[in-house]
Short mmCIF file of C-alpha atoms in Angstrom, two decimals:
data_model
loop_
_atom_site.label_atom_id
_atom_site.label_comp_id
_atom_site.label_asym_id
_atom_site.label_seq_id
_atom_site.Cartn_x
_atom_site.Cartn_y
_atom_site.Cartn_z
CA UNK A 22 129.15 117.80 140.93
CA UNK A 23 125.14 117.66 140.76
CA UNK A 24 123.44 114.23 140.20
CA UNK A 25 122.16 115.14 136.86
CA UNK A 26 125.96 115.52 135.84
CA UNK A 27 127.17 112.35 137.27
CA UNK A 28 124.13 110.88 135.14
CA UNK A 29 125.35 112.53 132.16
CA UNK A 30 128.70 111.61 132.59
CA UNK A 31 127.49 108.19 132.73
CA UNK A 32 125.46 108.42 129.70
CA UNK A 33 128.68 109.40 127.71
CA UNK A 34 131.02 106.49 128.96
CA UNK A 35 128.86 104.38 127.53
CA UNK A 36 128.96 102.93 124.05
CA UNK A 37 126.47 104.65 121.52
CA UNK A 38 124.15 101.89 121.18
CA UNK A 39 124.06 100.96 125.20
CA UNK A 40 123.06 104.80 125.41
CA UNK A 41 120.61 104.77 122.91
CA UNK A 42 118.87 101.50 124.36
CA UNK A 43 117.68 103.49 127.82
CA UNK A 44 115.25 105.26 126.39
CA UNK A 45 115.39 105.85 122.61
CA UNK A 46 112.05 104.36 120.83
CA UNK A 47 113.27 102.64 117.14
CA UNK A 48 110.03 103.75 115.26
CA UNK A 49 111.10 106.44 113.20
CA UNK A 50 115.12 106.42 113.04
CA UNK A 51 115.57 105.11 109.77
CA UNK A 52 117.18 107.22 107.12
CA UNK A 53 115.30 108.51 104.35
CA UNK A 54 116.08 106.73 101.27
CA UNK A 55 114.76 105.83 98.25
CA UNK A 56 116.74 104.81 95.79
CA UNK A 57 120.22 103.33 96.30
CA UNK A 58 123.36 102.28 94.56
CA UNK A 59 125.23 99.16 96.26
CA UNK A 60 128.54 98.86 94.85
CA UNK A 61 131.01 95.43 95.58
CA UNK A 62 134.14 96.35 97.53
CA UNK A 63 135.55 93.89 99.31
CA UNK A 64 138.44 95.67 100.68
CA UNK A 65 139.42 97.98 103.18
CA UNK A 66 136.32 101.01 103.65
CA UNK A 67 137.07 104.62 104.74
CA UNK A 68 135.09 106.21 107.16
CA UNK A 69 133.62 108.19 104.41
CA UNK A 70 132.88 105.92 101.53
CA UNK A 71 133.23 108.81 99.31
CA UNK A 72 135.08 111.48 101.41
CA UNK A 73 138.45 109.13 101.75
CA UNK A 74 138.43 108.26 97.88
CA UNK A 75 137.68 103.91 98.58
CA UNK A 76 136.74 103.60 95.06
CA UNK A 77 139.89 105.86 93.74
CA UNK A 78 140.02 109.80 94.07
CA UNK A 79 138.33 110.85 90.70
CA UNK A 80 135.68 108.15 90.37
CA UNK A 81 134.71 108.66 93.82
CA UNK A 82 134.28 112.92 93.27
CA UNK A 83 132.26 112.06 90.24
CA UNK A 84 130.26 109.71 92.10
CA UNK A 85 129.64 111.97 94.81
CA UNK A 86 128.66 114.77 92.49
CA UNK A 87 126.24 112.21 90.70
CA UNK A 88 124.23 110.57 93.39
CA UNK A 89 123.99 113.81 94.74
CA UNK A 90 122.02 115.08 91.80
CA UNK A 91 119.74 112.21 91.34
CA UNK A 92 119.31 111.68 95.11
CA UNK A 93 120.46 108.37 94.91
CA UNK A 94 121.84 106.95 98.41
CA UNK A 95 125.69 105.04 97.48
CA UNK A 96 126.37 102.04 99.83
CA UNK A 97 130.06 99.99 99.83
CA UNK A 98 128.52 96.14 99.97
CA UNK A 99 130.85 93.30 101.10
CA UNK A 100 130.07 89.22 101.87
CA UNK A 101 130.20 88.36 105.03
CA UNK A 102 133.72 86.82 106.39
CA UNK A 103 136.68 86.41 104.53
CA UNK A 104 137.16 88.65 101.23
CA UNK A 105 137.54 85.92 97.92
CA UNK A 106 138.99 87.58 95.11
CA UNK A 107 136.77 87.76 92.19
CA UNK A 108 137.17 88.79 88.50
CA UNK A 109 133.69 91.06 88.59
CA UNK A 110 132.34 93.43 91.27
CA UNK A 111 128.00 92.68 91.65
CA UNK A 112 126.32 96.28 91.74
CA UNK A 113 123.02 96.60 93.19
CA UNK A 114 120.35 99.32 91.60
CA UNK A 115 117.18 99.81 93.97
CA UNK A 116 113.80 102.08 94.27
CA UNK A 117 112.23 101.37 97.60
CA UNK A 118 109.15 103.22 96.94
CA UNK A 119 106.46 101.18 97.96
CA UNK A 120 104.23 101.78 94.68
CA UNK A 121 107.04 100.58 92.76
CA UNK A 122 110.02 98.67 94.58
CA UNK A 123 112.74 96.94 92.63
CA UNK A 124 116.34 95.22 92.58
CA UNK A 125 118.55 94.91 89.96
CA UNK A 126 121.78 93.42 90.23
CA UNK A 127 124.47 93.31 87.85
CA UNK A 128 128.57 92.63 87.26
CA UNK A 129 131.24 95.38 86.54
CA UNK A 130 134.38 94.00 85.67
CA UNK A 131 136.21 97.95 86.19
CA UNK A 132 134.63 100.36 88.69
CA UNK A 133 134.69 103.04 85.90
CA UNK A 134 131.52 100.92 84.79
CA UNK A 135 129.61 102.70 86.99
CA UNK A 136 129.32 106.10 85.19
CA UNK A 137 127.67 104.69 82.14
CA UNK A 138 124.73 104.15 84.68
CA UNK A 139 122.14 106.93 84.28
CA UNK A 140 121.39 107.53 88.27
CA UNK A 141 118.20 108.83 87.28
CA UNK A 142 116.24 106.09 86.17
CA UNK A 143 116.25 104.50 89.69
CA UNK A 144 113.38 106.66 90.39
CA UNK A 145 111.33 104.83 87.87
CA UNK A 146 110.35 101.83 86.59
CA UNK A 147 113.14 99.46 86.70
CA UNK A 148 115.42 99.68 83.75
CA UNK A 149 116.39 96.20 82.85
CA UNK A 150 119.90 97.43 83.06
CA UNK A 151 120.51 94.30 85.18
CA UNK A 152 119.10 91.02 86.25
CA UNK A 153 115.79 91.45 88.28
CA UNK A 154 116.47 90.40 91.89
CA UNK A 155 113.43 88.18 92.74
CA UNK A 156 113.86 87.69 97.21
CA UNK A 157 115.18 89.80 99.61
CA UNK A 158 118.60 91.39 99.65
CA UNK A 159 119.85 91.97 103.38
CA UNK A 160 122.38 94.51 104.49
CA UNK A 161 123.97 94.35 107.84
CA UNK A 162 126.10 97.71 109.00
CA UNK A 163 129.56 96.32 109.86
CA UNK A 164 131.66 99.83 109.01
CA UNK A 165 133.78 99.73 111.64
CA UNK A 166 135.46 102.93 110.42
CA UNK A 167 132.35 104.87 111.63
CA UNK A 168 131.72 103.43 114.73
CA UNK A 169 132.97 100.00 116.95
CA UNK A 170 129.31 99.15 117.65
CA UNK A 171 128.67 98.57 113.94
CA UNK A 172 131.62 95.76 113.87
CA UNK A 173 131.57 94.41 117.42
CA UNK A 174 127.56 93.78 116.72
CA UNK A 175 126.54 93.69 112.87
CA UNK A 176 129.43 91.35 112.06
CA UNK A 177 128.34 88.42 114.19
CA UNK A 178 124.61 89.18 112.67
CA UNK A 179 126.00 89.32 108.90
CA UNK A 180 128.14 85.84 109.43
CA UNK A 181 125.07 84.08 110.86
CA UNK A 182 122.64 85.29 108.40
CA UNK A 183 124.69 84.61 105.03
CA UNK A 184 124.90 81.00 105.95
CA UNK A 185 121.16 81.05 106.24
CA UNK A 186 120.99 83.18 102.68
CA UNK A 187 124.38 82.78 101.06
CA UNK A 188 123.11 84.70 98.06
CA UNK A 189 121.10 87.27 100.14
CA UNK A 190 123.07 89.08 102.77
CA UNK A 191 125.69 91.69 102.73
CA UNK A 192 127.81 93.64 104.65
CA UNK A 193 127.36 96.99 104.17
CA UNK A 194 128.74 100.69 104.83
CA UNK A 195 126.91 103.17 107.31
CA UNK A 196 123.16 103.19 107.29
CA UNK A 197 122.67 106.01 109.43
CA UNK A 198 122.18 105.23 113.32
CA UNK A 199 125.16 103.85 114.70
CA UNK A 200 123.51 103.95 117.87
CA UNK A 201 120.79 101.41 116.92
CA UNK A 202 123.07 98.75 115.95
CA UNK A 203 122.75 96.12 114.76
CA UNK A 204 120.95 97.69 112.13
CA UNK A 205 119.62 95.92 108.98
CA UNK A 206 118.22 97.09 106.16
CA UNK A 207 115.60 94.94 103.50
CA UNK A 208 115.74 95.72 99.67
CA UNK A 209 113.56 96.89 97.94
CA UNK A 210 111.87 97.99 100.45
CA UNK A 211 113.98 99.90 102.68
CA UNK A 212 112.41 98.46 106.06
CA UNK A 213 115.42 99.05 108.69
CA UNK A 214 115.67 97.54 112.01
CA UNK A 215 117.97 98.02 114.84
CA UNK A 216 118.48 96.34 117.99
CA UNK A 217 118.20 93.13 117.02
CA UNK A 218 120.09 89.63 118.06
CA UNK A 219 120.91 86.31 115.52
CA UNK A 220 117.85 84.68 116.80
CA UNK A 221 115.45 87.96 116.03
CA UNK A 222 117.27 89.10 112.85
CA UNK A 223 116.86 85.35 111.56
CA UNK A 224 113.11 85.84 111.90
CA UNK A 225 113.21 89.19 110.06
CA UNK A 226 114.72 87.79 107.25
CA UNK A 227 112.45 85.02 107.33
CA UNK A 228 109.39 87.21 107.52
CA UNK A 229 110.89 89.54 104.51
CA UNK A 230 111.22 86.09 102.22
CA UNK A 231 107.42 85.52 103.18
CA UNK A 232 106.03 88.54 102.02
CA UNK A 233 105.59 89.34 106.03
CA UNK A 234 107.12 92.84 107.47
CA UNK A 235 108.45 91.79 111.26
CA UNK A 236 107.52 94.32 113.72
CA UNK A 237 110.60 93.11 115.79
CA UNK A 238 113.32 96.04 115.52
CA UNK A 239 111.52 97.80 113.02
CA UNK A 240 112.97 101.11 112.71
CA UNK A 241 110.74 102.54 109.65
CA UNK A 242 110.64 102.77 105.94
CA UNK A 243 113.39 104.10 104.52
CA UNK A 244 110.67 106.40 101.93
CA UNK A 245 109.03 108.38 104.91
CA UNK A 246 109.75 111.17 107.02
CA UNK A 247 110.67 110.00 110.78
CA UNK A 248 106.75 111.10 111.75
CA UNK A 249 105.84 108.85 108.58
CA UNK A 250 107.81 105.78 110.04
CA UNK A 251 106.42 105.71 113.83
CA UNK A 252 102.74 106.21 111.86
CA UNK A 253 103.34 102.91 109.76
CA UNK A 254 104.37 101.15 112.47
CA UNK A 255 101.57 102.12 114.99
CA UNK A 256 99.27 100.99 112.17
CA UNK A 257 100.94 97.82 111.70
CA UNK A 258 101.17 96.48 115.15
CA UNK A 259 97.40 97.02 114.85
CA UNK A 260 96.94 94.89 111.57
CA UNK A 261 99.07 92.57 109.47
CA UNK A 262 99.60 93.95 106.35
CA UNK A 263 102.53 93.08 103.41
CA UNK A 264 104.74 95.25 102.39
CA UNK A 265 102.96 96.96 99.24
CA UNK A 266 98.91 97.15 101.38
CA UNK A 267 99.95 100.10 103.66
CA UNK A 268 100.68 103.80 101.93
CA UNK A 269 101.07 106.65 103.74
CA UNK A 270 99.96 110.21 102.88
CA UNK A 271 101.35 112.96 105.10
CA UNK A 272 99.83 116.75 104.37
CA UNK A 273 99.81 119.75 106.55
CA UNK A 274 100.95 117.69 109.72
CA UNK A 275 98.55 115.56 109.20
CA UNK A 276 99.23 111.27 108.50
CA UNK A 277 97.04 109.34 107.04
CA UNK A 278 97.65 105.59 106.70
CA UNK A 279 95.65 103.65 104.18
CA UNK A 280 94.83 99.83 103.53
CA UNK A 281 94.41 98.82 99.94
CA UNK A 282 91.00 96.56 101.31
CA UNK A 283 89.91 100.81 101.87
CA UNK A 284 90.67 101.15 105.29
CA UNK A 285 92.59 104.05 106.85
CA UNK A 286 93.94 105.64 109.85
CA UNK A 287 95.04 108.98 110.96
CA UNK A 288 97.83 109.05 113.20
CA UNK A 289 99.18 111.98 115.30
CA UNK A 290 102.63 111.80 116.25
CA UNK A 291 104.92 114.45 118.90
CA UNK A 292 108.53 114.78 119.11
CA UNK A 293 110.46 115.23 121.96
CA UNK A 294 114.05 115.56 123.11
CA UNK A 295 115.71 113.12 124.82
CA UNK A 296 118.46 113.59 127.36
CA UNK A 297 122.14 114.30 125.41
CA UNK A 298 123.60 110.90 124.50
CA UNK A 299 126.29 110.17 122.03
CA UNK A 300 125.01 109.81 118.27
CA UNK A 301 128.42 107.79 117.81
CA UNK A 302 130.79 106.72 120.29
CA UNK A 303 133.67 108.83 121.33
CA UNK A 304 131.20 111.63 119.46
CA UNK A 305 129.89 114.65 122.12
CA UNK A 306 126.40 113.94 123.46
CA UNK A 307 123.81 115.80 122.60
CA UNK A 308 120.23 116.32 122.72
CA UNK A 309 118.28 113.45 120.54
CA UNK A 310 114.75 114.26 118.98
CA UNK A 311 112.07 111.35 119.51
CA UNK A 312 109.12 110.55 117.81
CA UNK A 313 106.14 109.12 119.73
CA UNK A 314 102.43 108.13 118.37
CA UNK A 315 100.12 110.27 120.16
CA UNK A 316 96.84 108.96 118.82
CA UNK A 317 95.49 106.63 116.15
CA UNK A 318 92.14 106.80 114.66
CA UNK A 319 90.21 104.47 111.91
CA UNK A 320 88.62 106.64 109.56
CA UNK A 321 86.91 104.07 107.35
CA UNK A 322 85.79 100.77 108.17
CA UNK A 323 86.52 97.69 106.31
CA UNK A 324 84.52 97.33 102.86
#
């Protein structure tokens, strides 16, 4: 048995996460989202929120079929702790893109509510179909279904937060990249973090209700491409900047990061693979693609 076995064999005995922590940057792991349908359940998940049929078999294959069409990204949402039984289920509609990012948040009293919703008008404006959801909303991965690491470490992160922000914080299903958990995601905007203790994730949320994006754990926004992510980031750990003053254009493998004050940045990013490592634990390892920021250059100077 050669060393670089025995390190290998290493790699895969340990949990996802602890794998993913040697070496794995966060910029540039979130999933790409933009518009998302939260949906109360504050039972029992499957591993595959629509694959095992939670929500019942036929609403869940007409579901599937429908946020398939209109890109929309379904999420299972949950309070933290202790289910309480509750007449009405609270349904969250979202558009994280950064020009126009909304919340709406409304009560079903029978899941079959959910396919008078026309999926497509996410991607606009919002459509006063429910209340407009002023702060934050906070979603902690606790599926435990998909992977231990999102229990044993977003659950602890979930209970602490919603007794910060009762009205905020939710459990929620699989975010994509078990391996960074805890991870976290902030609506409307879609910033996701990983990574992160109670003490850190308190200050994220904190930041978020201040109009501040932490740095901390930040994984990317959920709108870009993983290049996209790592290229906001760079630029923001160079400037503060809220959550609506960066946009990002990306063109021909080229990223350009703007200011709305006029400033910009391009930003050259490389990817490279990473040693094999479990994406999920008790999953295969396998090779992981990185993104790194290679350069960053301000094209315009402040007017």
């Amino acid at each position: 048995m050669t060393a670089e076995t025995t390190g290998a064999d290493a790699v895969a005995a340990l949990t996802c996460s602890a794998a993913s922590a040697i070496d794995e940057p966060l910029p540039g792991t979130a999933a790409t989202v933009t518009t998302w349908l939260c949906v109360e359940q504050p039972g029992a998940w499957g591993r595959d929120v629509l694959g095992d049929a939670v929500l019942g078999t036929e609403l869940s294959a007409e579901l599937a079929r429908r946020t398939a069409a209109a890109g929309v990204r379904l999420m299972l949402i949950r309070r933290p702790g202790r289910a309480v039984h509750r007449d009405t289920r609270t349904v969250l509609l979202v558009n994280s893109d950064p020009k126009n990012a909304w919340c709406e948040q409304l009560e079903i009293a029978d899941l079959d509510e959910l396919l008078n919703l026309d999926l497509a008008t996410l991607s606009g404006p919002a459509p006063g179909i429910g209340t407009a959801v002023a702060n934050p909303i906070v979603l902690v991965c606790a599926h435990a279904k998909r992977d231990q690491c999102c229990a044993l470490y977003g659950r602890p992160i979930a209970a602490q937060l919603g007794k910060l922000y009762p009205d905020a914080v939710w459990e929620c299903s699989h975010t994509g990249g078990h391996r960074f958990a805890p991870s976290m995601i902030m609506l409307p905007t879609g910033y996701t973090y990983g990574r992160l203790d109670t003490a850190a994730s308190a200050a994220v949320v904190a930041a978020a209700f201040d109009g501040v994006v932490a740095i901390d754990g930040l994984r990317g926004r959920s709108v870009y491409s993983p290049a996209a992510q790592a290229a906001e980031i760079a630029v923001r750990q160079r400037i503060e900047a809220g959550p609506a003053e960066l946009s990002v254009l990306e063109a021909d493998g080229t990223i350009i990061v703007s200011h709305i004050d006029g400033r910009s940045w391009r930003v050259d990013t490389a990817s490279r693979t990473l040693p094999a490592r479990p994406a999920s634990c008790g999953a295969a390892p396998k090779p992981v693609e990185a993104v790194s920021v290679v350069s960053l250059t301000e094209l315009q100077a402040r007017r």
